[in-house]
């Protein structure tokens, strides 16, 4: 059992989300950074889709009421377990009575937005439509369909770890850095001299409806992530994009990563809790391999949206899967449960 002493700005139970329900108008939801949750779950011996806790901007405190094992991925916000630093990418044993405290944004001198905590056995709230994720808009899943609050108690599921594995000394993996420059030979650098962070995108179905100058500005500008962003979408601020087509659009399907442009000309990148259809033109879509990076991009941070083709998107996705496979191989070699 985990006792929530302090939930911070927004904490919720999330797994990998609800797939296959778009025809019912149900968004996938789930952890906004699925890569972080997959890695954290591996480090505590869980199946990769086990439910964990997504924390926003730190300032949280959790107390463990039973011996277990935890791992943190994403931004650590100066996390400390009974005063001892807990870094992202590490798996550590926890004793009953210990507390995990998170500092606020910029607590480590590096701006961040979210972190994901996995616990051996996973958070054992009742599944709804095949997922334990919290749908904050519709009010179901997770713990009562809402954000966590002070005094909440979260039950833990059965863990595949033995008592010895649960108590094993700390170990970790080298997690991916979302903004590491891939090097001079890489097709796209992931960080720019002006501090803007690069997301790779493919052209959207309505990209041709925008003026050439607007399409150029879309890829050249450093877009600022506004404070109005949330789990539904990241709202960007920059040059107003001009649509040349006239008339209203029929609503069409959208997915996380879709970049819509409302009449204001300021793009919105849809996230996991976004609606399943939309009527704004879709100028681009963030490639699947990069969408997790947006979940960690800080409010007020700068983004540059660089266009790539389908072959580059597939190559990036395959590279991410190879990375996960290498983690599995390393864990299996040390006798750790995988899968």
Short mmCIF file of C-alpha atoms in Angstrom, two decimals:
data_model
loop_
_atom_site.label_atom_id
_atom_site.label_comp_id
_atom_site.label_asym_id
_atom_site.label_seq_id
_atom_site.Cartn_x
_atom_site.Cartn_y
_atom_site.Cartn_z
CA UNK A 1 0.00 0.00 0.00
CA UNK A 2 1.14 3.56 -0.75
CA UNK A 3 -0.15 6.54 1.24
CA UNK A 4 -0.32 9.85 -0.61
CA UNK A 5 0.86 12.55 1.78
CA UNK A 6 1.11 15.21 -0.92
CA UNK A 7 0.11 14.75 -4.58
CA UNK A 8 1.77 17.85 -6.01
CA UNK A 9 0.18 19.78 -8.87
CA UNK A 10 -1.28 16.69 -10.58
CA UNK A 11 -0.70 13.03 -9.84
CA UNK A 12 -2.71 10.18 -11.30
CA UNK A 13 -2.63 6.43 -11.84
CA UNK A 14 -1.66 5.61 -15.43
CA UNK A 15 -0.74 2.55 -17.45
CA UNK A 16 -0.23 2.28 -21.23
CA UNK A 17 -3.82 3.37 -21.91
CA UNK A 18 -7.00 2.13 -23.57
CA UNK A 19 -6.53 1.08 -27.15
CA UNK A 20 -9.17 0.13 -29.70
CA UNK A 21 -12.00 2.28 -28.31
CA UNK A 22 -11.81 5.36 -30.53
CA UNK A 23 -15.01 4.38 -32.32
CA UNK A 24 -16.73 4.93 -28.96
CA UNK A 25 -15.14 8.36 -28.55
CA UNK A 26 -12.82 7.09 -25.79
CA UNK A 27 -9.29 8.46 -25.94
CA UNK A 28 -6.35 6.15 -25.23
CA UNK A 29 -5.08 8.22 -22.29
CA UNK A 30 -2.41 6.45 -20.28
CA UNK A 31 1.08 7.63 -19.41
CA UNK A 32 2.07 10.54 -21.63
CA UNK A 33 5.59 9.12 -21.77
CA UNK A 34 5.00 5.43 -22.42
CA UNK A 35 8.73 4.84 -22.83
CA UNK A 36 9.37 6.05 -19.27
CA UNK A 37 6.67 3.79 -17.83
CA UNK A 38 7.87 0.79 -19.82
CA UNK A 39 11.41 1.26 -18.55
CA UNK A 40 10.38 1.88 -14.94
CA UNK A 41 8.22 -1.25 -14.95
CA UNK A 42 11.10 -3.33 -16.29
CA UNK A 43 13.30 -2.12 -13.45
CA UNK A 44 10.87 -3.40 -10.79
CA UNK A 45 10.12 -6.71 -12.52
CA UNK A 46 6.62 -5.76 -13.72
CA UNK A 47 5.05 -6.38 -17.10
CA UNK A 48 5.64 -3.19 -19.07
CA UNK A 49 1.96 -2.24 -19.01
CA UNK A 50 1.54 -2.31 -15.22
CA UNK A 51 -0.02 0.83 -13.73
CA UNK A 52 2.24 3.39 -12.10
CA UNK A 53 1.96 6.98 -10.89
CA UNK A 54 2.42 9.98 -13.19
CA UNK A 55 3.52 13.11 -11.30
CA UNK A 56 3.49 16.64 -12.70
CA UNK A 57 6.06 19.25 -11.65
CA UNK A 58 7.07 17.39 -8.50
CA UNK A 59 6.24 18.75 -5.02
CA UNK A 60 4.82 15.37 -4.03
CA UNK A 61 5.33 13.03 -1.06
CA UNK A 62 4.47 9.32 -0.88
CA UNK A 63 4.79 6.93 2.08
CA UNK A 64 5.23 3.19 1.60
CA UNK A 65 3.30 0.98 4.00
CA UNK A 66 4.92 -2.30 2.93
CA UNK A 67 8.30 -3.48 1.71
CA UNK A 68 8.55 -3.17 -2.05
CA UNK A 69 10.77 -1.96 -4.89
CA UNK A 70 10.45 1.21 -6.93
CA UNK A 71 11.92 2.86 -10.00
CA UNK A 72 11.62 6.41 -11.29
CA UNK A 73 11.88 7.61 -14.88
CA UNK A 74 11.51 11.01 -16.49
CA UNK A 75 12.31 14.14 -14.48
CA UNK A 76 13.35 13.33 -10.91
CA UNK A 77 12.68 16.78 -9.36
CA UNK A 78 15.32 16.10 -6.73
CA UNK A 79 13.52 12.98 -5.49
CA UNK A 80 14.74 11.65 -2.15
CA UNK A 81 13.90 8.41 -0.36
CA UNK A 82 14.23 9.18 3.37
CA UNK A 83 16.66 11.93 2.41
CA UNK A 84 18.76 9.78 0.05
CA UNK A 85 18.69 10.93 -3.61
CA UNK A 86 16.72 8.70 -5.99
CA UNK A 87 17.79 9.27 -9.57
CA UNK A 88 15.85 8.47 -12.71
CA UNK A 89 16.73 5.08 -14.15
CA UNK A 90 17.47 3.40 -10.81
CA UNK A 91 15.69 0.47 -9.18
CA UNK A 92 15.86 0.53 -5.38
CA UNK A 93 14.41 -1.49 -2.49
CA UNK A 94 11.98 0.26 -0.16
CA UNK A 95 11.08 -0.64 3.41
CA UNK A 96 7.72 -0.11 5.05
CA UNK A 97 7.60 3.34 6.62
CA UNK A 98 9.93 5.05 4.17
CA UNK A 99 8.89 8.25 2.39
CA UNK A 100 9.65 9.46 -1.11
CA UNK A 101 9.70 13.24 -1.50
CA UNK A 102 9.95 15.27 -4.71
CA UNK A 103 11.15 18.85 -4.97
CA UNK A 104 9.51 21.30 -7.33
CA UNK A 105 10.21 22.17 -10.94
CA UNK A 106 13.87 23.13 -11.46
CA UNK A 107 14.76 21.46 -8.15
CA UNK A 108 17.78 19.92 -9.86
CA UNK A 109 18.61 23.00 -11.94
CA UNK A 110 17.10 21.42 -15.03
CA UNK A 111 13.61 22.35 -16.14
CA UNK A 112 11.18 19.45 -16.41
CA UNK A 113 7.50 18.66 -16.30
CA UNK A 114 6.67 15.04 -15.44
CA UNK A 115 8.01 11.88 -13.85
CA UNK A 116 6.72 8.30 -13.67
CA UNK A 117 7.00 6.00 -10.68
CA UNK A 118 6.71 2.22 -10.97
CA UNK A 119 6.22 -0.03 -7.93
CA UNK A 120 6.73 -3.80 -7.84
CA UNK A 121 3.35 -5.39 -8.52
CA UNK A 122 1.92 -2.21 -10.03
CA UNK A 123 -0.88 -0.01 -8.68
CA UNK A 124 -3.78 -2.43 -8.25
CA UNK A 125 -6.85 -0.27 -8.83
CA UNK A 126 -9.77 -1.92 -10.68
CA UNK A 127 -9.36 -1.97 -14.47
CA UNK A 128 -12.02 -0.15 -16.52
CA UNK A 129 -12.38 -1.17 -20.17
CA UNK A 130 -9.10 -3.01 -20.05
CA UNK A 131 -7.00 -0.28 -18.41
CA UNK A 132 -6.23 1.14 -14.98
CA UNK A 133 -5.46 4.57 -16.42
CA UNK A 134 -7.27 7.61 -15.07
CA UNK A 135 -9.46 9.41 -17.62
CA UNK A 136 -9.63 12.80 -15.93
CA UNK A 137 -12.14 14.26 -18.41
CA UNK A 138 -14.64 11.42 -18.29
CA UNK A 139 -14.03 10.65 -14.61
CA UNK A 140 -13.34 6.92 -14.69
CA UNK A 141 -10.40 4.59 -14.18
CA UNK A 142 -7.53 5.07 -11.77
CA UNK A 143 -8.65 5.89 -8.24
CA UNK A 144 -12.25 7.05 -8.57
CA UNK A 145 -11.61 8.61 -11.98
CA UNK A 146 -9.80 11.59 -10.46
CA UNK A 147 -6.39 12.99 -9.65
CA UNK A 148 -4.79 11.71 -6.47
CA UNK A 149 -5.28 13.72 -3.29
CA UNK A 150 -3.84 13.81 0.21
CA UNK A 151 -4.83 10.75 2.24
CA UNK A 152 -5.38 8.42 -0.72
CA UNK A 153 -4.16 4.85 -0.29
CA UNK A 154 -3.08 2.94 -3.37
CA UNK A 155 -3.10 -0.87 -3.25
CA UNK A 156 -0.26 -2.82 -4.84
CA UNK A 157 -0.63 -5.94 -6.97
CA UNK A 158 1.19 -9.23 -6.61
CA UNK A 159 4.82 -8.91 -7.67
CA UNK A 160 6.77 -11.57 -9.55
CA UNK A 161 9.84 -10.67 -7.48
CA UNK A 162 11.08 -13.00 -4.78
CA UNK A 163 11.81 -11.56 -1.35
CA UNK A 164 15.51 -11.60 -2.19
CA UNK A 165 14.95 -9.80 -5.49
CA UNK A 166 12.73 -7.22 -3.83
CA UNK A 167 15.48 -6.45 -1.32
CA UNK A 168 18.33 -6.58 -3.84
CA UNK A 169 20.76 -3.67 -3.82
CA UNK A 170 20.08 -0.73 -6.11
CA UNK A 171 20.87 -0.97 -9.80
CA UNK A 172 19.98 1.08 -12.84
CA UNK A 173 20.00 1.54 -16.59
CA UNK A 174 21.19 4.42 -18.70
CA UNK A 175 17.91 5.98 -19.73
CA UNK A 176 17.57 7.84 -23.03
CA UNK A 177 18.14 11.58 -22.94
CA UNK A 178 15.28 13.14 -24.91
CA UNK A 179 17.36 16.13 -25.95
CA UNK A 180 20.77 14.58 -26.58
CA UNK A 181 22.29 15.66 -29.87
CA UNK A 182 22.64 12.51 -31.99
CA UNK A 183 25.89 13.81 -33.49
CA UNK A 184 27.09 15.47 -36.66
CA UNK A 185 26.26 12.43 -38.79
CA UNK A 186 22.67 12.19 -37.57
CA UNK A 187 19.96 13.32 -40.00
CA UNK A 188 18.37 15.56 -37.34
CA UNK A 189 20.07 17.15 -34.33
CA UNK A 190 17.84 16.99 -31.25
CA UNK A 191 18.88 20.28 -29.66
CA UNK A 192 19.52 23.72 -31.19
CA UNK A 193 21.93 26.50 -30.32
CA UNK A 194 19.04 28.74 -29.22
CA UNK A 195 17.91 26.18 -26.64
CA UNK A 196 14.97 24.94 -28.73
CA UNK A 197 14.39 21.19 -28.54
CA UNK A 198 13.65 19.31 -31.71
CA UNK A 199 10.63 17.11 -32.38
CA UNK A 200 10.45 15.27 -35.68
CA UNK A 201 7.15 15.55 -37.54
CA UNK A 202 5.57 14.28 -40.75
CA UNK A 203 3.31 16.39 -42.95
CA UNK A 204 -0.36 16.23 -41.96
CA UNK A 205 -3.38 15.66 -44.23
CA UNK A 206 -4.15 19.39 -44.49
CA UNK A 207 -0.58 20.72 -44.70
CA UNK A 208 -1.28 21.82 -48.29
CA UNK A 209 -4.01 24.16 -47.03
CA UNK A 210 -1.41 26.52 -45.54
CA UNK A 211 0.51 29.21 -47.37
CA UNK A 212 4.07 28.34 -48.33
CA UNK A 213 5.39 31.03 -45.99
CA UNK A 214 3.38 29.55 -43.11
CA UNK A 215 4.63 26.04 -43.81
CA UNK A 216 8.18 27.36 -43.80
CA UNK A 217 7.59 29.26 -40.57
CA UNK A 218 6.06 26.17 -38.96
CA UNK A 219 9.36 24.31 -39.35
CA UNK A 220 11.73 27.25 -38.80
CA UNK A 221 10.19 28.90 -35.75
CA UNK A 222 11.11 28.22 -32.14
CA UNK A 223 7.66 27.54 -30.65
CA UNK A 224 7.11 28.26 -26.97
CA UNK A 225 5.04 25.81 -24.88
CA UNK A 226 2.42 27.88 -23.09
CA UNK A 227 1.12 27.38 -19.52
CA UNK A 228 -2.29 26.53 -20.99
CA UNK A 229 -0.91 23.11 -21.97
CA UNK A 230 -2.17 19.97 -20.23
CA UNK A 231 -2.69 16.24 -20.76
CA UNK A 232 -5.03 16.99 -23.66
CA UNK A 233 -2.55 19.01 -25.65
CA UNK A 234 0.52 21.23 -25.71
CA UNK A 235 -0.38 24.72 -26.89
CA UNK A 236 2.35 26.52 -28.79
CA UNK A 237 3.05 30.21 -29.22
CA UNK A 238 4.84 31.66 -32.23
CA UNK A 239 4.15 33.14 -35.66
CA UNK A 240 0.49 32.94 -36.70
CA UNK A 241 0.03 30.30 -39.40
CA UNK A 242 -2.21 31.34 -42.28
CA UNK A 243 -4.56 28.85 -43.92
CA UNK A 244 -5.25 29.55 -47.59
CA UNK A 245 -8.28 27.26 -47.86
CA UNK A 246 -11.64 28.77 -47.04
CA UNK A 247 -14.68 27.25 -45.41
CA UNK A 248 -15.15 24.91 -42.50
CA UNK A 249 -13.70 21.42 -42.34
CA UNK A 250 -15.60 18.26 -41.54
CA UNK A 251 -14.44 16.67 -38.32
CA UNK A 252 -11.86 13.95 -38.86
CA UNK A 253 -9.97 11.46 -36.73
CA UNK A 254 -7.00 12.64 -34.67
CA UNK A 255 -4.38 10.77 -32.66
CA UNK A 256 -1.82 11.80 -30.04
CA UNK A 257 0.87 13.77 -31.83
CA UNK A 258 -1.51 15.39 -34.30
CA UNK A 259 -0.70 19.09 -34.74
CA UNK A 260 -3.91 21.07 -35.24
CA UNK A 261 -4.08 24.74 -36.15
CA UNK A 262 -7.16 26.63 -34.85
CA UNK A 263 -8.24 30.00 -36.30
CA UNK A 264 -5.74 31.79 -34.02
CA UNK A 265 -2.93 30.29 -36.11
CA UNK A 266 -1.22 28.96 -32.94
CA UNK A 267 -0.66 25.17 -33.17
CA UNK A 268 -1.79 22.59 -30.63
CA UNK A 269 -0.03 19.23 -30.36
CA UNK A 270 -2.58 16.70 -29.15
CA UNK A 271 -1.62 14.46 -26.23
CA UNK A 272 -2.97 11.24 -24.73
CA UNK A 273 -6.17 12.72 -23.26
CA UNK A 274 -7.17 14.58 -26.43
CA UNK A 275 -10.47 14.05 -28.20
CA UNK A 276 -10.73 11.36 -30.89
CA UNK A 277 -11.98 13.68 -33.66
CA UNK A 278 -11.35 17.34 -34.51
CA UNK A 279 -12.34 19.96 -37.02
CA UNK A 280 -9.13 22.02 -37.20
CA UNK A 281 -6.67 21.46 -40.07
CA UNK A 282 -3.91 18.98 -39.29
CA UNK A 283 -0.67 20.53 -40.48
CA UNK A 284 1.59 17.77 -39.12
CA UNK A 285 1.93 14.84 -36.73
CA UNK A 286 4.79 14.19 -34.32
CA UNK A 287 6.40 10.84 -35.10
CA UNK A 288 5.64 8.11 -32.59
CA UNK A 289 9.29 7.71 -31.55
CA UNK A 290 9.44 11.38 -30.45
CA UNK A 291 6.06 11.86 -28.79
CA UNK A 292 7.37 10.79 -25.38
CA UNK A 293 9.81 13.70 -25.44
CA UNK A 294 6.99 16.22 -25.51
CA UNK A 295 5.68 14.83 -22.21
CA UNK A 296 8.94 15.93 -20.55
CA UNK A 297 9.29 19.31 -22.28
CA UNK A 298 8.88 22.09 -19.68
CA UNK A 299 6.26 24.83 -19.82
CA UNK A 300 7.84 27.90 -21.36
CA UNK A 301 10.39 25.76 -23.19
CA UNK A 302 11.08 26.08 -26.91
CA UNK A 303 10.41 23.49 -29.58
CA UNK A 304 11.45 23.28 -33.20
CA UNK A 305 9.39 20.98 -35.44
CA UNK A 306 11.55 19.40 -38.14
CA UNK A 307 9.92 17.54 -41.00
CA UNK A 308 11.02 13.98 -41.80
CA UNK A 309 9.63 11.32 -44.09
CA UNK A 310 8.02 7.97 -43.30
CA UNK A 311 11.31 6.10 -43.71
CA UNK A 312 13.01 8.28 -41.08
CA UNK A 313 10.03 7.88 -38.73
CA UNK A 314 10.21 4.09 -39.07
CA UNK A 315 13.97 4.09 -38.52
CA UNK A 316 13.55 6.11 -35.31
CA UNK A 317 10.83 3.76 -34.04
CA UNK A 318 12.96 0.69 -34.79
CA UNK A 319 15.90 2.26 -32.94
CA UNK A 320 13.69 2.79 -29.88
CA UNK A 321 12.55 -0.84 -29.96
CA UNK A 322 16.16 -2.01 -30.22
CA UNK A 323 16.99 0.07 -27.16
CA UNK A 324 14.18 -1.61 -25.17
CA UNK A 325 15.35 -5.02 -26.38
CA UNK A 326 18.88 -4.24 -25.19
CA UNK A 327 17.52 -3.31 -21.75
CA UNK A 328 15.60 -6.62 -21.64
CA UNK A 329 18.73 -8.51 -22.60
CA UNK A 330 20.76 -6.87 -19.86
CA UNK A 331 18.11 -7.48 -17.20
CA UNK A 332 17.68 -11.11 -18.27
CA UNK A 333 21.44 -11.62 -18.05
CA UNK A 334 21.37 -10.64 -14.38
CA UNK A 335 18.44 -12.97 -13.67
CA UNK A 336 15.82 -10.23 -13.44
CA UNK A 337 12.18 -10.94 -14.48
CA UNK A 338 11.51 -9.59 -17.99
CA UNK A 339 8.03 -9.29 -19.48
#
